[in-house]
């Protein structure tokens, strides 16, 4: 088993990050190096940038085309262009081939540097100094002595360029059976969190949210303390937790282990909602106490899954 597999299986609250660069030339001619990162678990391979791609009619401006990689047709996204940092003086030397949400996608970047192994505790939420647009596409920051590495919301990028590959409009009927039931959602992506809350509330659920694992466990601990102090069933406060895996501060797997080790919270169903749901990962995450799983492209099944756990 690879080290990345061990990290996902053990819930160590660690991850491996592939660092890559997107450079930009300033008005004075100097070069501004942008440092970015992607979870190794989402990367299938890294290839040299091909000389050309097959065109896609009426495609998003940031899509360079499609590429036939050993018989698999993969859409290729020009990441510098999507970030509004494309410049003729810099050529994309590498393409990062990713697999998440059961979708293969290639991201053109200027260069790939190295792999970092860090704790999620070192991954901070986007800074208050960043503008709204940057916060929308950056899910976390990792500070090193000489640089700050930005973790991009790749799910959002793919969804913007190819909406059908990620999230579609889901029709749902509100049910009285769901009234008074509360779902706690832990998700760092602002975009995905809004989609989940909207869907669950339209179905009739009450929803509480957290944008990372630390925020989630702090809120859940307070809910548990209130239930004990008031001698009220925990189900009056919260009935289920739905958590992403990749989150700043504490990932969803570590959050799951903390919930299942808590005397009051341990019986709450926990569903993993992730772009990395596979048969192998389901087995690993079950060993941590997760009760259910759903991939992000299957968001149309979210209400059905929650219903099956708490109604």
Coordinates of C-alpha atoms in Angstrom, one line a residue:
X1 CA 0.0 0.0 0.0
X2 CA 1.2 3.5 -0.8
X3 CA 1.9 6.1 1.9
X4 CA -1.1 8.1 0.6
X5 CA -3.3 5.0 1.1
X6 CA -2.0 4.6 4.7
X7 CA -2.9 8.2 5.4
X8 CA -6.4 7.8 4.1
X9 CA -6.8 4.5 6.0
X10 CA -5.5 5.6 9.4
X11 CA -7.1 9.0 9.8
X12 CA -3.8 10.5 10.9
X13 CA -5.0 14.0 9.9
X14 CA -2.1 14.2 7.4
X15 CA -2.0 14.6 3.7
X16 CA 0.6 14.7 0.8
X17 CA 0.5 17.8 -1.4
X18 CA 2.0 18.1 -4.9
X19 CA 3.4 21.6 -5.3
X20 CA 3.2 23.2 -8.7
X21 CA 3.8 26.6 -10.1
X22 CA 1.8 29.2 -12.1
X23 CA 4.0 32.2 -12.8
X24 CA 2.9 35.7 -13.7
X25 CA 4.9 38.7 -15.1
X26 CA 4.4 42.0 -13.3
X27 CA 4.1 45.3 -15.1
X28 CA 7.7 46.1 -14.3
X29 CA 8.9 42.9 -15.9
X30 CA 9.6 41.0 -12.7
X31 CA 8.3 37.5 -12.4
X32 CA 5.8 36.6 -9.6
X33 CA 5.9 32.9 -8.8
X34 CA 2.6 31.5 -7.7
X35 CA 2.8 28.4 -5.5
X36 CA -0.2 26.0 -5.5
X37 CA -1.0 22.6 -4.3
X38 CA -3.2 19.5 -4.9
X39 CA -3.8 16.5 -2.7
X40 CA -1.8 13.5 -4.0
X41 CA -4.8 11.4 -3.6
X42 CA -6.5 13.2 -6.5
X43 CA -3.6 12.8 -8.9
X44 CA -3.4 9.9 -11.3
X45 CA -0.1 10.9 -13.0
X46 CA 1.9 13.9 -14.3
X47 CA 2.8 14.1 -18.0
X48 CA 4.8 16.5 -20.2
X49 CA 2.5 19.0 -21.8
X50 CA 1.7 17.7 -25.4
X51 CA 2.3 20.0 -28.3
X52 CA -1.4 20.2 -29.2
X53 CA -4.9 19.1 -28.2
X54 CA -8.1 18.3 -30.1
X55 CA -10.5 21.2 -30.2
X56 CA -13.8 21.2 -28.4
X57 CA -16.5 23.3 -30.1
X58 CA -18.0 26.1 -27.9
X59 CA -15.8 25.1 -25.0
X60 CA -15.0 27.3 -21.9
X61 CA -12.2 29.7 -22.7
X62 CA -9.9 28.0 -20.2
X63 CA -10.3 24.6 -21.8
X64 CA -7.5 23.9 -24.2
X65 CA -9.1 20.8 -25.7
X66 CA -9.1 17.1 -25.2
X67 CA -6.2 14.7 -25.2
X68 CA -6.0 10.9 -26.0
X69 CA -4.0 9.4 -23.1
X70 CA -3.6 5.7 -23.8
X71 CA -7.1 5.4 -25.2
X72 CA -8.8 7.6 -22.6
X73 CA -10.1 11.0 -23.8
X74 CA -9.3 13.6 -21.2
X75 CA -10.4 17.3 -21.1
X76 CA -7.4 19.6 -20.6
X77 CA -7.8 22.8 -18.6
X78 CA -5.3 25.7 -18.9
X79 CA -5.0 26.5 -15.2
X80 CA -3.0 29.8 -15.8
X81 CA -5.7 31.0 -18.1
X82 CA -8.5 30.0 -15.6
X83 CA -6.6 31.9 -12.9
X84 CA -6.2 34.9 -15.2
X85 CA -2.4 34.5 -15.1
X86 CA -1.7 33.4 -18.7
X87 CA 1.3 35.1 -20.2
X88 CA 3.1 34.4 -23.5
X89 CA 6.5 34.4 -21.9
X90 CA 5.7 31.2 -19.9
X91 CA 4.9 27.8 -21.3
X92 CA 3.1 25.1 -19.5
X93 CA 5.6 22.3 -19.1
X94 CA 3.4 19.7 -17.3
X95 CA -0.2 18.4 -17.2
X96 CA -1.5 17.1 -13.9
X97 CA -3.9 14.3 -14.6
X98 CA -6.5 14.1 -11.8
X99 CA -9.2 11.6 -11.0
X100 CA -12.0 12.7 -8.6
X101 CA -15.8 12.5 -8.8
X102 CA -15.2 9.6 -11.2
X103 CA -14.0 12.1 -13.8
X104 CA -10.5 12.4 -15.4
X105 CA -9.3 15.9 -16.0
X106 CA -5.9 17.4 -17.0
X107 CA -4.6 20.7 -15.6
X108 CA -1.8 22.5 -17.5
X109 CA 0.7 24.2 -15.2
X110 CA 4.0 25.9 -15.7
X111 CA 6.0 23.4 -13.6
X112 CA 5.7 20.8 -10.8
X113 CA 8.2 21.1 -7.9
X114 CA 7.9 18.5 -5.2
X115 CA 5.7 16.6 -2.7
X116 CA 5.1 17.9 0.8
X117 CA 3.8 15.7 3.6
X118 CA 2.0 17.9 6.2
X119 CA -0.6 17.8 8.9
X120 CA -4.0 19.2 8.1
X121 CA -3.4 21.4 11.2
X122 CA -0.9 23.4 9.0
X123 CA -3.6 24.0 6.4
X124 CA -5.2 27.3 7.2
X125 CA -8.5 28.7 5.9
X126 CA -8.2 31.4 3.2
X127 CA -6.8 34.6 4.7
X128 CA -9.0 37.6 5.5
X129 CA -6.6 39.6 3.3
X130 CA -7.7 37.7 0.2
X131 CA -10.4 39.2 -2.0
X132 CA -13.8 37.4 -2.4
X133 CA -12.9 35.9 -5.8
X134 CA -9.7 34.4 -4.4
X135 CA -11.5 32.9 -1.4
X136 CA -14.0 31.3 -3.7
X137 CA -11.3 29.2 -5.5
X138 CA -8.8 28.7 -2.7
X139 CA -9.8 26.3 0.1
X140 CA -6.6 26.4 2.2
X141 CA -3.2 27.9 2.7
X142 CA 0.0 26.2 3.8
X143 CA 2.8 28.5 5.1
X144 CA 6.4 27.6 4.6
X145 CA 9.4 29.8 5.5
X146 CA 9.9 31.1 2.0
X147 CA 6.5 30.8 0.5
X148 CA 2.7 30.4 0.9
X149 CA 1.2 27.4 -1.0
X150 CA -2.5 27.8 -2.0
X151 CA -4.8 24.8 -2.2
X152 CA -7.2 25.3 -5.0
X153 CA -10.8 24.1 -5.1
X154 CA -10.5 21.8 -8.1
X155 CA -14.0 20.6 -7.8
X156 CA -15.3 24.1 -8.3
X157 CA -13.0 24.6 -11.3
X158 CA -14.3 21.5 -13.1
X159 CA -17.9 22.4 -12.2
X160 CA -17.5 25.9 -13.7
X161 CA -16.0 24.6 -16.9
X162 CA -18.1 21.4 -17.2
X163 CA -21.2 21.7 -14.9
X164 CA -22.6 18.3 -16.1
X165 CA -19.5 16.5 -14.7
X166 CA -20.2 17.7 -11.2
X167 CA -23.5 19.1 -10.0
X168 CA -26.8 19.3 -11.7
X169 CA -30.1 20.9 -10.6
X170 CA -31.7 18.5 -8.2
X171 CA -35.5 18.4 -7.8
X172 CA -36.7 17.4 -4.3
X173 CA -40.0 17.4 -2.5
X174 CA -40.3 18.7 1.0
X175 CA -41.6 16.1 3.5
X176 CA -43.1 16.6 6.9
X177 CA -41.2 13.6 8.1
X178 CA -38.0 15.6 7.9
X179 CA -39.2 18.6 9.9
X180 CA -37.4 18.9 13.2
X181 CA -34.5 16.7 11.9
X182 CA -31.1 18.4 11.8
X183 CA -28.1 17.6 9.5
X184 CA -24.7 18.9 10.4
X185 CA -22.6 19.6 7.3
X186 CA -18.8 20.0 7.4
X187 CA -17.5 21.2 4.0
X188 CA -14.7 23.7 3.3
X189 CA -15.8 24.6 -0.3
X190 CA -18.1 27.6 -0.1
X191 CA -19.6 26.6 -3.4
X192 CA -20.3 23.0 -2.4
X193 CA -21.5 24.0 1.1
X194 CA -24.2 26.3 -0.5
X195 CA -25.3 23.5 -2.8
X196 CA -25.7 21.0 0.0
X197 CA -27.5 23.4 2.4
X198 CA -29.9 24.5 -0.4
X199 CA -30.7 20.9 -1.3
X200 CA -31.2 19.7 2.3
X201 CA -33.3 22.7 3.3
X202 CA -35.5 22.4 0.3
X203 CA -36.1 18.8 1.4
X204 CA -37.3 20.0 4.8
X205 CA -34.2 19.4 7.0
X206 CA -32.7 22.0 9.3
X207 CA -29.0 22.4 8.6
X208 CA -26.0 23.5 10.7
X209 CA -22.6 24.0 9.0
X210 CA -18.9 24.2 9.6
X211 CA -16.2 25.1 7.1
X212 CA -13.5 22.8 8.5
X213 CA -13.1 19.9 10.9
X214 CA -11.9 21.9 13.9
X215 CA -14.9 24.2 13.7
X216 CA -17.1 21.1 13.3
X217 CA -15.9 19.2 16.3
X218 CA -16.0 22.4 18.5
X219 CA -19.6 23.0 17.6
X220 CA -20.5 19.3 18.0
X221 CA -18.8 19.2 21.4
X222 CA -20.9 22.2 22.5
X223 CA -24.1 20.6 21.3
X224 CA -23.2 17.4 23.2
X225 CA -22.5 19.4 26.4
X226 CA -25.9 21.2 26.1
X227 CA -27.7 17.9 25.6
X228 CA -26.1 16.4 28.7
X229 CA -26.6 19.5 30.9
X230 CA -30.3 19.7 29.9
X231 CA -30.8 15.9 30.0
X232 CA -32.2 16.0 26.5
X233 CA -31.6 13.4 23.8
X234 CA -28.9 14.4 21.4
X235 CA -31.3 13.8 18.5
X236 CA -33.2 16.9 19.6
X237 CA -30.1 18.9 18.5
X238 CA -28.5 16.9 15.7
X239 CA -29.4 13.7 13.8
X240 CA -26.6 13.2 11.4
X241 CA -23.2 14.5 10.3
X242 CA -22.2 14.8 6.6
X243 CA -18.5 15.6 6.1
X244 CA -16.0 16.2 3.3
X245 CA -12.6 14.6 3.6
X246 CA -10.3 17.5 2.6
X247 CA -10.6 20.4 5.1
X248 CA -8.2 22.9 6.7
X249 CA -7.2 22.3 10.3
X250 CA -8.7 18.8 10.6
X251 CA -9.8 16.5 7.8
X252 CA -13.1 14.7 7.7
X253 CA -11.5 11.3 8.5
X254 CA -10.0 12.6 11.7
X255 CA -13.3 14.3 12.5
X256 CA -15.1 11.0 12.1
X257 CA -12.7 9.3 14.5
X258 CA -13.3 12.0 17.1
X259 CA -17.0 11.8 16.8
X260 CA -17.0 8.0 17.1
X261 CA -14.7 8.2 20.2
X262 CA -17.0 10.7 22.0
X263 CA -19.3 9.2 24.6
X264 CA -22.3 11.4 23.6
X265 CA -21.7 11.8 19.9
X266 CA -20.6 8.3 18.9
X267 CA -24.1 7.1 17.9
X268 CA -24.7 9.9 15.4
X269 CA -24.5 8.6 11.8
X270 CA -21.6 10.0 9.9
X271 CA -21.6 10.1 6.1
X272 CA -18.5 10.9 4.1
X273 CA -19.3 13.2 1.1
X274 CA -16.2 13.3 -1.0
X275 CA -14.8 13.4 -4.5
X276 CA -12.5 10.5 -3.5
X277 CA -15.2 7.9 -2.8
X278 CA -14.1 4.5 -4.2
X279 CA -14.7 0.9 -3.2
X280 CA -11.3 0.8 -1.5
X281 CA -11.7 4.0 0.4
X282 CA -15.2 3.0 1.6
X283 CA -13.6 0.0 3.2
X284 CA -10.9 2.1 4.8
X285 CA -13.3 4.8 6.0
X286 CA -15.7 2.2 7.4
X287 CA -12.9 1.0 9.7
X288 CA -12.8 4.6 11.1
X289 CA -16.5 4.5 12.0
X290 CA -18.1 6.1 8.9
X291 CA -21.6 4.9 8.4
X292 CA -22.4 5.9 4.8
X293 CA -20.6 7.3 1.7
X294 CA -21.6 9.5 -1.2
X295 CA -19.5 10.8 -4.1
X296 CA -19.9 14.5 -5.0
X297 CA -21.2 13.7 -8.5
X298 CA -24.0 11.8 -6.8
X299 CA -25.3 14.8 -4.9
X300 CA -28.8 14.0 -6.3
X301 CA -28.7 11.0 -3.9
X302 CA -27.8 13.1 -0.8
X303 CA -31.4 13.5 0.5
X304 CA -32.1 9.8 -0.1
X305 CA -28.9 8.9 1.8
X306 CA -29.8 11.1 4.8
X307 CA -33.3 9.8 4.8
X308 CA -32.0 6.2 5.0
X309 CA -29.9 7.0 8.1
X310 CA -32.3 9.1 10.2
X311 CA -36.0 8.6 9.2

